[in-house]
Amino acid sequence: LEARDRLAGWLTDPANERFAQVAVNRVWARLMGRGLVEPVDDWERGTPSHPELLRWLGREFVRSGYDLRHVERLILSSHAYQRAADPTR
C-alpha cells in the first residue's frame, strides 16, 4: 500500500478514537462557539470539558461511517444547542 493509503487506514480505524474525537470537537466548536476540548488545535494541553459526550459523539461519528452531517444533526437537535444563548458568558 501507498503511504497515503496506510495513513488513511490508520486514521479511520475505529480503534483510533482520537481522530473521531478531534473531528467532532471541531464540529462542536463551529456550531457551539467553543470546543469540548479547548483550544481545538492543542490536544496535548487541552482537557475535555465533557469527556463522556466527546467519546459518545466520536463513536457516533465512526458508527455513521464518518458522516459529519450525522454529527451536525445530533448537535443541532440537542437540548444544549437549542437553549437560548446567555449573553453574559
PDB file of N, CA, C and O in Angstrom, residues 24-35 40 68 72 81:
ATOM      1  N   VAL A  24     -15.125  15.569  15.680  1.00  0.00           N
ATOM      2  CA  VAL A  24     -16.392  16.019  16.266  1.00  0.00           C
ATOM      3  C   VAL A  24     -16.182  17.240  17.155  1.00  0.00           C
ATOM      4  O   VAL A  24     -17.091  18.069  17.278  1.00  0.00           O
ATOM      5  N   ASN A  25     -15.015  17.377  17.762  1.00  0.00           N
ATOM      6  CA  ASN A  25     -14.725  18.568  18.554  1.00  0.00           C
ATOM      7  C   ASN A  25     -14.726  19.809  17.668  1.00  0.00           C
ATOM      8  O   ASN A  25     -15.206  20.866  18.065  1.00  0.00           O
ATOM      9  N   ARG A  26     -14.195  19.690  16.464  1.00  0.00           N
ATOM     10  CA  ARG A  26     -14.193  20.822  15.540  1.00  0.00           C
ATOM     11  C   ARG A  26     -15.620  21.182  15.106  1.00  0.00           C
ATOM     12  O   ARG A  26     -15.965  22.357  14.994  1.00  0.00           O
ATOM     13  N   VAL A  27     -16.452  20.173  14.878  1.00  0.00           N
ATOM     14  CA  VAL A  27     -17.850  20.431  14.525  1.00  0.00           C
ATOM     15  C   VAL A  27     -18.547  21.108  15.705  1.00  0.00           C
ATOM     16  O   VAL A  27     -19.254  22.111  15.529  1.00  0.00           O
ATOM     17  N   TRP A  28     -18.335  20.581  16.904  1.00  0.00           N
ATOM     18  CA  TRP A  28     -18.940  21.176  18.098  1.00  0.00           C
ATOM     19  C   TRP A  28     -18.515  22.642  18.244  1.00  0.00           C
ATOM     20  O   TRP A  28     -19.342  23.516  18.503  1.00  0.00           O
ATOM     21  N   ALA A  29     -17.230  22.899  18.069  1.00  0.00           N
ATOM     22  CA  ALA A  29     -16.714  24.266  18.207  1.00  0.00           C
ATOM     23  C   ALA A  29     -17.331  25.198  17.170  1.00  0.00           C
ATOM     24  O   ALA A  29     -17.688  26.341  17.481  1.00  0.00           O
ATOM     25  N   ARG A  30     -17.483  24.721  15.949  1.00  0.00           N
ATOM     26  CA  ARG A  30     -18.062  25.556  14.898  1.00  0.00           C
ATOM     27  C   ARG A  30     -19.521  25.891  15.208  1.00  0.00           C
ATOM     28  O   ARG A  30     -19.964  27.020  15.021  1.00  0.00           O
ATOM     29  N   LEU A  31     -20.262  24.924  15.733  1.00  0.00           N
ATOM     30  CA  LEU A  31     -21.683  25.135  15.981  1.00  0.00           C
ATOM     31  C   LEU A  31     -21.963  25.806  17.330  1.00  0.00           C
ATOM     32  O   LEU A  31     -22.923  26.561  17.466  1.00  0.00           O
ATOM     33  N   MET A  32     -21.129  25.527  18.334  1.00  0.00           N
ATOM     34  CA  MET A  32     -21.401  25.990  19.695  1.00  0.00           C
ATOM     35  C   MET A  32     -20.547  27.187  20.121  1.00  0.00           C
ATOM     36  O   MET A  32     -20.758  27.742  21.187  1.00  0.00           O
ATOM     37  N   GLY A  33     -19.557  27.532  19.317  1.00  0.00           N
ATOM     38  CA  GLY A  33     -18.729  28.685  19.651  1.00  0.00           C
ATOM     39  C   GLY A  33     -17.447  28.350  20.382  1.00  0.00           C
ATOM     40  O   GLY A  33     -16.534  29.166  20.444  1.00  0.00           O
ATOM     41  N   ARG A  34     -17.366  27.171  20.960  1.00  0.00           N
ATOM     42  CA  ARG A  34     -16.133  26.682  21.589  1.00  0.00           C
ATOM     43  C   ARG A  34     -16.189  25.172  21.634  1.00  0.00           C
ATOM     44  O   ARG A  34     -17.265  24.590  21.672  1.00  0.00           O
ATOM     45  N   GLY A  35     -15.015  24.568  21.612  1.00  0.00           N
ATOM     46  CA  GLY A  35     -14.940  23.117  21.580  1.00  0.00           C
ATOM     47  C   GLY A  35     -15.127  22.476  22.935  1.00  0.00           C
ATOM     48  O   GLY A  35     -15.043  23.130  23.973  1.00  0.00           O
ATOM     49  N   VAL A  40      -8.971  24.008  20.362  1.00  0.00           N
ATOM     50  CA  VAL A  40      -9.248  22.878  19.475  1.00  0.00           C
ATOM     51  C   VAL A  40      -7.999  22.368  18.768  1.00  0.00           C
ATOM     52  O   VAL A  40      -7.965  21.216  18.349  1.00  0.00           O
ATOM     53  N   LEU A  68     -20.131  13.517   8.760  1.00  0.00           N
ATOM     54  CA  LEU A  68     -20.153  14.752   9.541  1.00  0.00           C
ATOM     55  C   LEU A  68     -21.552  15.345   9.644  1.00  0.00           C
ATOM     56  O   LEU A  68     -21.898  15.960  10.646  1.00  0.00           O
ATOM     57  N   GLU A  72     -23.516  16.695  12.910  1.00  0.00           N
ATOM     58  CA  GLU A  72     -24.138  18.016  12.943  1.00  0.00           C
ATOM     59  C   GLU A  72     -25.604  17.917  13.355  1.00  0.00           C
ATOM     60  O   GLU A  72     -26.083  18.696  14.172  1.00  0.00           O
ATOM     61  N   TYR A  81     -27.813  22.762  22.219  1.00  0.00           N
ATOM     62  CA  TYR A  81     -27.782  23.706  21.097  1.00  0.00           C
ATOM     63  C   TYR A  81     -29.034  24.570  21.076  1.00  0.00           C
ATOM     64  O   TYR A  81     -28.977  25.760  20.750  1.00  0.00           O
TER      65      TYR A  81
END
